[in-house]
Amino acid sequence: MQQSFQATEAEVLVVVDVQNDFCPGGALAVRRGDEVVPVINRLASQFRHVIFTQDWHSPRHASFASTHGKKPFETLRLAYGEQVLWPDHCVQGTPGADFHPALDRRPAELVVRKGFRQNIDSYSAFFENDHHTRTGLSGYLRDRGFQHAYFCGLALDFCVKWSALDALQEGFRSTVIEDACRAIDLDGSLAAALVELRTAGVSLVQSARLAA
Ligand code: VGL
Ligand code: ZN
């Protein structure tokens, strides 16, 4: 069943932020985040094209609670709106910002780094959190002729959700492979994310139920 799916040339797998800091033992650990790794390695073999994203923050980034003398998971109004404040995570060049050691990097044709601007966070692989500053991914996908993006990785209720919603906005078909994701689940954010995704028109599928 599972092995029967083979993606077309117009389909791309986007692997979101499968980095040490989002896995157990990391600075912003997502519960059971490491469990997505074997699922994603298997999925990657069913796609002809794979892109990774990598959360890549400068030290003392505006999204870090410590930058503002606040506690993690409080919120703060920044110039572009409400921002959840996170523990320091995925700092450029640190082991926490590396991909999980068991994630097969070979299939990645492109690594999109995001969140490197000091004063602005970036959950989505397409736009920074001001919903205006572009990462360049839309242009890349269009240039390559991709029409349908499949998302997996960490975390389902933040970076995966924002990326999948923006993909749709940018005119691509958008699918989230649910069992290849794990969530932070801050105050019910997982349930809310699933409703938001469905309402917007993002398809939610299980990796074993991918159909051509
Ligand atoms: C993420 C919070 C902060 C994510 C990144 O990858 O979902 N969440 N930075
Ligand atoms: Zn981050």
mmCIF file of N, CA and C and ligand atoms in Angstrom, residues 17 22 28 55-57 61 63-64 86 89-90 114-115 121-123 159, ligand 2:
data_model
loop_
_atom_site.group_PDB
_atom_site.id
_atom_site.type_symbol
_atom_site.label_atom_id
_atom_site.label_comp_id
_atom_site.label_asym_id
_atom_site.label_seq_id
_atom_site.Cartn_x
_atom_site.Cartn_y
_atom_site.Cartn_z
ATOM 1 N N ASP A 17 11.913 21.740 9.533
ATOM 2 C CA ASP A 17 12.590 21.930 10.835
ATOM 3 C C ASP A 17 12.819 20.652 11.653
ATOM 4 N N PHE A 22 14.322 20.692 18.296
ATOM 5 C CA PHE A 22 12.893 20.360 18.332
ATOM 6 C C PHE A 22 12.663 18.898 18.690
ATOM 7 N N LEU A 28 13.835 23.304 22.566
ATOM 8 C CA LEU A 28 12.392 23.520 22.390
ATOM 9 C C LEU A 28 11.804 22.189 21.920
ATOM 10 N N ASP A 55 15.207 26.125 10.792
ATOM 11 C CA ASP A 55 15.069 27.292 11.669
ATOM 12 C C ASP A 55 16.497 27.727 12.012
ATOM 13 N N TRP A 56 16.796 29.021 11.841
ATOM 14 C CA TRP A 56 18.210 29.440 11.834
ATOM 15 C C TRP A 56 18.308 30.847 12.419
ATOM 16 N N HIS A 57 18.265 30.906 13.751
ATOM 17 C CA HIS A 57 18.162 32.200 14.428
ATOM 18 C C HIS A 57 19.521 32.778 14.793
ATOM 19 N N HIS A 61 17.887 36.539 19.378
ATOM 20 C CA HIS A 61 16.810 36.759 18.419
ATOM 21 C C HIS A 61 15.559 37.299 19.125
ATOM 22 N N SER A 63 12.576 36.512 18.917
ATOM 23 C CA SER A 63 11.582 35.508 19.334
ATOM 24 C C SER A 63 12.002 34.775 20.603
ATOM 25 N N PHE A 64 13.183 35.093 21.131
ATOM 26 C CA PHE A 64 13.659 34.414 22.344
ATOM 27 C C PHE A 64 13.197 35.181 23.581
ATOM 28 N N TRP A 86 9.987 32.146 22.850
ATOM 29 C CA TRP A 86 10.478 30.771 22.938
ATOM 30 C C TRP A 86 11.776 30.711 23.725
ATOM 31 N N HIS A 89 16.654 28.761 20.830
ATOM 32 C CA HIS A 89 16.684 27.497 20.071
ATOM 33 C C HIS A 89 17.234 27.756 18.670
ATOM 34 N N CYS A 90 17.760 26.705 18.069
ATOM 35 C CA CYS A 90 18.220 26.735 16.683
ATOM 36 C C CYS A 90 19.067 27.964 16.381
ATOM 37 N N LYS A 114 15.414 29.998 7.677
ATOM 38 C CA LYS A 114 14.430 31.039 8.023
ATOM 39 C C LYS A 114 14.613 31.453 9.467
ATOM 40 N N GLY A 115 14.133 32.666 9.772
ATOM 41 C CA GLY A 115 14.235 33.172 11.141
ATOM 42 C C GLY A 115 15.583 33.796 11.430
ATOM 43 N N ASP A 121 10.430 36.904 13.490
ATOM 44 C CA ASP A 121 10.422 35.444 13.481
ATOM 45 C C ASP A 121 9.880 34.961 12.145
ATOM 46 N N SER A 122 10.081 33.699 11.858
ATOM 47 C CA SER A 122 9.586 33.135 10.614
ATOM 48 C C SER A 122 9.135 31.708 10.869
ATOM 49 N N TYR A 123 7.839 31.511 11.000
ATOM 50 C CA TYR A 123 7.319 30.148 11.136
ATOM 51 C C TYR A 123 7.178 29.511 9.762
ATOM 52 N N CYS A 159 5.283 25.803 12.560
ATOM 53 C CA CYS A 159 5.909 25.987 11.247
ATOM 54 C C CYS A 159 5.256 25.176 10.141
HETATM 55 ZN ZN ZN B 2 12.294 29.328 15.875
#
